[in-house]
């Protein structure tokens, strides 16, 4: 019998490779081959594993007669031609839950950072400025956290918030009451959440209904002492309105991991503001999330290929 072949076309955690090898599969590894090379490599493989790169195009799929499953270690599937895969009944598997805790912990880091002006203070220290007077902060204990989008990540944050002694408000058009009870969170409408929260954090997918969900009008509903965190997708927030809000003090500060344009252009107005903490889309960038993403995808590939 011929050996089952898996092409790993992007860096994958060694534990994930182990899962594939333990299943008795032959594992070929080449990092980010271009389309032409991928077509060559795909010729006799049963599975291909990618991350956000390389692209698995229709041409690649058509060049792989044995292909039965495509694994994406991570969330988004934009680099895979799903239509072409569907036509051939090729399964596409991913690992959307692998990074939830990591994103939640980054949000936590941002909440504390903005509340205590850690990045600002650090910048001043390096300039030789002892900015003690400008660094009056707030505690999170007893404050209200508003979570917009109570899915995988929102739930992880709610659990942490509860442990911090925060009151949790939730907004989600598809409320999961059982989970809300578990974290002692209350569902309210979006306007109430924005008006009453000391920290608002966004965890919705980017779809038509959530494009610029946080706009000028909604930013004006927030307390002028409030903090906004966006680690969902950049376009969930109207960036121009946010810059205005931060500049003019409609809200106190923000923490952003995602942007309408990525990478964030050099000298963007956001980079000129002291009351915002910026990170380069690193929500899922932890050792644990990467390992989980790889292992979960490898396990699903084994499942598919072993019937
Ligand atoms: P999820 O699907 O588990 O949860 C999303 C929640 O949003 C669901 O409960 C859904 O009902 C709710 N929702 C849908 N439309 C809504 C609306 N109009 N208003 C309010 N809620 C709405 O998703 P998740 O895994 O929790 O991920 C959430 C977001 O985080 C996604 O945008 C994802 O792309 C992003 N993300 C970012 C990073 C990062 O590196 N920063 C990493 C992973 C995921």
GROMACS .gro file of C-alpha atoms in nm, residues 27-225:
model
  199
   27UNK     CA    1   0.555   1.431   0.592
   28UNK     CA    2   0.714   1.655   0.327
   29UNK     CA    3   0.820   1.998   0.442
   30UNK     CA    4   0.888   2.306   0.238
   31UNK     CA    5   0.840   2.657   0.372
   32UNK     CA    6   0.616   2.887   0.167
   33UNK     CA    7   0.666   2.749  -0.185
   34UNK     CA    8   0.543   2.979  -0.462
   35UNK     CA    9   0.250   2.867  -0.680
   36UNK     CA   10   0.463   2.693  -0.942
   37UNK     CA   11   0.658   2.497  -0.684
   38UNK     CA   12   0.343   2.417  -0.486
   39UNK     CA   13   0.186   2.271  -0.800
   40UNK     CA   14   0.489   2.043  -0.839
   41UNK     CA   15   0.487   1.938  -0.474
   42UNK     CA   16   0.111   1.880  -0.461
   43UNK     CA   17   0.114   1.625  -0.739
   44UNK     CA   18   0.087   1.315  -0.521
   45UNK     CA   19  -0.007   1.442  -0.175
   46UNK     CA   20  -0.318   1.356   0.025
   47UNK     CA   21  -0.311   1.666   0.242
   48UNK     CA   22  -0.161   2.015   0.242
   49UNK     CA   23  -0.105   2.221   0.556
   50UNK     CA   24  -0.067   2.599   0.534
   51UNK     CA   25  -0.092   2.905   0.758
   52UNK     CA   26  -0.192   3.248   0.624
   53UNK     CA   27   0.052   3.161   0.342
   54UNK     CA   28   0.105   3.008   0.087
   55UNK     CA   29  -0.202   3.040  -0.137
   56UNK     CA   30  -0.379   2.717  -0.226
   57UNK     CA   31  -0.523   2.827  -0.558
   58UNK     CA   32  -0.755   2.648  -0.799
   59UNK     CA   33  -0.450   2.556  -1.008
   60UNK     CA   34  -0.283   2.391  -0.710
   61UNK     CA   35  -0.599   2.199  -0.625
   62UNK     CA   36  -0.644   2.085  -0.985
   63UNK     CA   37  -0.284   1.965  -0.993
   64UNK     CA   38  -0.337   1.740  -0.689
   65UNK     CA   39  -0.555   1.441  -0.784
   66UNK     CA   40  -0.507   1.266  -0.445
   67UNK     CA   41  -0.576   1.572  -0.235
   68UNK     CA   42  -0.845   1.504   0.027
   69UNK     CA   43  -0.790   1.766   0.292
   70UNK     CA   44  -0.639   2.114   0.330
   71UNK     CA   45  -0.542   2.222   0.681
   72UNK     CA   46  -0.506   2.584   0.787
   73UNK     CA   47  -0.321   2.621   1.118
   74UNK     CA   48  -0.508   2.929   1.239
   75UNK     CA   49  -0.834   3.104   1.158
   76UNK     CA   50  -0.883   3.292   0.828
   77UNK     CA   51  -0.931   3.091   0.510
   78UNK     CA   52  -0.874   3.375   0.260
   79UNK     CA   53  -0.566   3.204   0.111
   80UNK     CA   54  -0.757   2.889   0.015
   81UNK     CA   55  -0.982   2.865  -0.294
   82UNK     CA   56  -1.279   2.721  -0.104
   83UNK     CA   57  -1.494   2.701  -0.417
   84UNK     CA   58  -1.239   2.485  -0.598
   85UNK     CA   59  -1.197   2.267  -0.288
   86UNK     CA   60  -1.572   2.220  -0.255
   87UNK     CA   61  -1.608   2.112  -0.617
   88UNK     CA   62  -1.360   1.833  -0.556
   89UNK     CA   63  -1.511   1.749  -0.212
   90UNK     CA   64  -1.182   1.834  -0.047
   91UNK     CA   65  -1.226   1.902   0.323
   92UNK     CA   66  -1.086   2.227   0.462
   93UNK     CA   67  -1.004   2.226   0.834
   94UNK     CA   68  -0.877   2.504   1.061
   95UNK     CA   69  -0.834   2.586   1.429
   96UNK     CA   70  -1.045   2.891   1.519
   97UNK     CA   71  -1.033   2.831   1.895
   98UNK     CA   72  -0.657   2.780   1.925
   99UNK     CA   73  -0.574   3.144   1.992
  100UNK     CA   74  -0.874   3.259   2.198
  101UNK     CA   75  -0.692   3.260   2.532
  102UNK     CA   76  -0.389   3.434   2.380
  103UNK     CA   77  -0.601   3.714   2.234
  104UNK     CA   78  -0.781   3.747   2.568
  105UNK     CA   79  -0.450   3.781   2.752
  106UNK     CA   80  -0.331   4.050   2.510
  107UNK     CA   81  -0.653   4.240   2.576
  108UNK     CA   82  -0.584   4.210   2.948
  109UNK     CA   83  -0.231   4.343   2.894
  110UNK     CA   84  -0.375   4.639   2.703
  111UNK     CA   85  -0.637   4.712   2.966
  112UNK     CA   86  -0.372   4.739   3.238
  113UNK     CA   87  -0.130   4.919   3.010
  114UNK     CA   88  -0.377   5.194   2.918
  115UNK     CA   89  -0.521   5.214   3.271
  116UNK     CA   90  -0.173   5.264   3.420
  117UNK     CA   91  -0.010   5.439   3.118
  118UNK     CA   92   0.271   5.184   3.112
  119UNK     CA   93   0.384   5.241   2.751
  120UNK     CA   94   0.364   5.618   2.792
  121UNK     CA   95   0.568   5.604   3.114
  122UNK     CA   96   0.824   5.378   2.950
  123UNK     CA   97   0.863   5.618   2.655
  124UNK     CA   98   0.913   5.910   2.894
  125UNK     CA   99   1.172   5.717   3.099
  126UNK     CA  100   1.376   5.660   2.786
  127UNK     CA  101   1.360   6.032   2.712
  128UNK     CA  102   1.497   6.092   3.060
  129UNK     CA  103   1.164   6.234   3.181
  130UNK     CA  104   1.032   6.136   3.526
  131UNK     CA  105   0.663   6.172   3.430
  132UNK     CA  106   0.515   6.078   3.767
  133UNK     CA  107   0.254   6.356   3.765
  134UNK     CA  108   0.126   6.265   3.418
  135UNK     CA  109   0.091   5.899   3.511
  136UNK     CA  110  -0.208   5.902   3.742
  137UNK     CA  111  -0.394   5.582   3.662
  138UNK     CA  112  -0.709   5.391   3.753
  139UNK     CA  113  -0.768   5.046   3.903
  140UNK     CA  114  -0.971   4.786   3.717
  141UNK     CA  115  -1.117   4.630   4.031
  142UNK     CA  116  -1.484   4.721   4.061
  143UNK     CA  117  -1.499   4.875   3.713
  144UNK     CA  118  -1.740   4.771   3.438
  145UNK     CA  119  -1.611   4.584   3.134
  146UNK     CA  120  -1.829   4.588   2.822
  147UNK     CA  121  -1.767   4.299   2.586
  148UNK     CA  122  -1.902   4.350   2.233
  149UNK     CA  123  -1.928   4.002   2.075
  150UNK     CA  124  -1.951   3.725   2.333
  151UNK     CA  125  -1.799   3.435   2.138
  152UNK     CA  126  -1.482   3.236   2.199
  153UNK     CA  127  -1.254   3.529   2.281
  154UNK     CA  128  -1.521   3.736   2.455
  155UNK     CA  129  -1.591   3.444   2.687
  156UNK     CA  130  -1.223   3.403   2.776
  157UNK     CA  131  -1.200   3.771   2.863
  158UNK     CA  132  -1.517   3.759   3.070
  159UNK     CA  133  -1.369   3.478   3.280
  160UNK     CA  134  -1.057   3.686   3.349
  161UNK     CA  135  -1.262   4.000   3.416
  162UNK     CA  136  -1.466   3.817   3.676
  163UNK     CA  137  -1.148   3.711   3.853
  164UNK     CA  138  -1.035   4.076   3.851
  165UNK     CA  139  -1.350   4.188   4.030
  166UNK     CA  140  -1.493   4.363   3.726
  167UNK     CA  141  -1.864   4.383   3.645
  168UNK     CA  142  -1.931   4.237   3.301
  169UNK     CA  143  -2.177   4.373   3.043
  170UNK     CA  144  -2.229   4.183   2.719
  171UNK     CA  145  -2.366   4.268   2.379
  172UNK     CA  146  -2.425   3.998   2.118
  173UNK     CA  147  -2.718   3.953   1.878
  174UNK     CA  148  -2.693   3.577   1.945
  175UNK     CA  149  -2.672   3.569   2.325
  176UNK     CA  150  -2.541   3.256   2.498
  177UNK     CA  151  -2.722   3.288   2.831
  178UNK     CA  152  -2.561   2.985   2.991
  179UNK     CA  153  -2.208   3.116   2.939
  180UNK     CA  154  -2.316   3.463   3.050
  181UNK     CA  155  -2.442   3.317   3.377
  182UNK     CA  156  -2.112   3.139   3.429
  183UNK     CA  157  -1.919   3.467   3.413
  184UNK     CA  158  -2.194   3.664   3.590
  185UNK     CA  159  -2.232   3.882   3.280
  186UNK     CA  160  -2.549   4.063   3.175
  187UNK     CA  161  -2.665   4.113   2.819
  188UNK     CA  162  -2.765   4.470   2.739
  189UNK     CA  163  -2.811   4.666   2.416
  190UNK     CA  164  -2.503   4.820   2.257
  191UNK     CA  165  -2.592   5.177   2.357
  192UNK     CA  166  -2.630   5.084   2.726
  193UNK     CA  167  -2.302   4.891   2.715
  194UNK     CA  168  -2.118   5.191   2.569
  195UNK     CA  169  -2.272   5.435   2.817
  196UNK     CA  170  -2.204   5.227   3.127
  197UNK     CA  171  -1.867   5.060   3.064
  198UNK     CA  172  -1.529   5.179   3.190
  199UNK     CA  173  -1.354   4.951   2.944
  200UNK     CA  174  -1.510   4.842   2.612
  201UNK     CA  175  -1.351   4.554   2.423
  202UNK     CA  176  -1.451   4.438   2.074
  203UNK     CA  177  -1.471   4.071   1.972
  204UNK     CA  178  -1.703   4.057   1.673
  205UNK     CA  179  -1.622   3.920   1.328
  206UNK     CA  180  -1.583   4.179   1.053
  207UNK     CA  181  -1.905   4.151   0.850
  208UNK     CA  182  -2.133   4.407   0.687
  209UNK     CA  183  -2.318   4.471   1.015
  210UNK     CA  184  -1.998   4.527   1.214
  211UNK     CA  185  -1.813   4.752   0.964
  212UNK     CA  186  -1.753   5.079   1.154
  213UNK     CA  187  -1.975   4.948   1.434
  214UNK     CA  188  -1.787   5.189   1.660
  215UNK     CA  189  -1.837   5.523   1.485
  216UNK     CA  190  -1.839   5.885   1.591
  217UNK     CA  191  -2.189   5.871   1.733
  218UNK     CA  192  -2.116   5.561   1.942
  219UNK     CA  193  -1.780   5.688   2.064
  220UNK     CA  194  -1.966   5.993   2.195
  221UNK     CA  195  -2.187   5.765   2.405
  222UNK     CA  196  -1.884   5.636   2.597
  223UNK     CA  197  -1.765   5.787   2.925
  224UNK     CA  198  -1.483   6.038   2.884
  225UNK     CA  199  -1.287   5.822   3.130
   0.00000   0.00000   0.00000
